GROMACS .gro file of C-alpha atoms in nm:
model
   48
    1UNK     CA    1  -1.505   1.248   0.020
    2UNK     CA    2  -1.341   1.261   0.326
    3UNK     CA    3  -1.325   0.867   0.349
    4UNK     CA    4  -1.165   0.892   0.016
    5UNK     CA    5  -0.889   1.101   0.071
    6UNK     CA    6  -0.770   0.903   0.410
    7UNK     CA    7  -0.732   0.612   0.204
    8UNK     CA    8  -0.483   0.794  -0.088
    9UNK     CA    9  -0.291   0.945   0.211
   10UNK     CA   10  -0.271   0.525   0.325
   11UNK     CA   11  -0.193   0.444  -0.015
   12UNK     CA   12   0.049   0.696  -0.087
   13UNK     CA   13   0.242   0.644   0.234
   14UNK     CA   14   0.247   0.239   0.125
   15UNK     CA   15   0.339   0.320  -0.241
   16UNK     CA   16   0.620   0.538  -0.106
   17UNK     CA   17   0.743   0.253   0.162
   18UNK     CA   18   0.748  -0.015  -0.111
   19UNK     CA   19   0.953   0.214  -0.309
   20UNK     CA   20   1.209   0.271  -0.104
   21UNK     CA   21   1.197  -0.147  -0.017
   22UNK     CA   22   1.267  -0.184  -0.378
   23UNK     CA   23   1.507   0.073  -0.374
   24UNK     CA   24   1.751  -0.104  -0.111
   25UNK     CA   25   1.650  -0.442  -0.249
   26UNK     CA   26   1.458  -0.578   0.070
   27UNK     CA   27   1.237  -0.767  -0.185
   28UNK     CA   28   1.112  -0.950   0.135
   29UNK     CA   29   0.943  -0.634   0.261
   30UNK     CA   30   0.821  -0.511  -0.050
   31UNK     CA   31   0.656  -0.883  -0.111
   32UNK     CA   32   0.493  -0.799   0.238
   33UNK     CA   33   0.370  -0.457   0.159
   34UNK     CA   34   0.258  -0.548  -0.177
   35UNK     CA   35   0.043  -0.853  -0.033
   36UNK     CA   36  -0.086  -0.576   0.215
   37UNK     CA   37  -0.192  -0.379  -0.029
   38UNK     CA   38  -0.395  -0.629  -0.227
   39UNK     CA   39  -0.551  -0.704   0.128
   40UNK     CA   40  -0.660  -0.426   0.180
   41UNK     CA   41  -0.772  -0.343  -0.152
   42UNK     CA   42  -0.981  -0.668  -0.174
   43UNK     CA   43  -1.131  -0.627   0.166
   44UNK     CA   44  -1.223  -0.269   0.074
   45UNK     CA   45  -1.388  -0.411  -0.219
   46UNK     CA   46  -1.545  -0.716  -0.064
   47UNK     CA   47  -1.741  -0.434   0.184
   48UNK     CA   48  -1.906  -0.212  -0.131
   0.00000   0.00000   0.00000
């Protein structure tokens, strides 16, 4: 469970950044973190 909650503390940390990227229109860092975040999300998938 643990394991679990690390990773919503990750992903709420990223959800927050790309929000304020979006915010001040650096679509060029909210591409990035978006792209990080279906890395991350595929490789977390691709270990199950």
């Amino acid at each position: 469970m643990s394991v679990f909650k690390s990773y919503l503390r990750r992903l709420l940390q990223d959800l927050k950044d790309l929000k304020e990227a979006l915010e001040s229109k650096d679509y060029e860092k909210a591409e990035k973190l978006v792209n990080q975040l279906i890395g991350d999300t595929q490789s977390g998938i691709e270990d199950n």
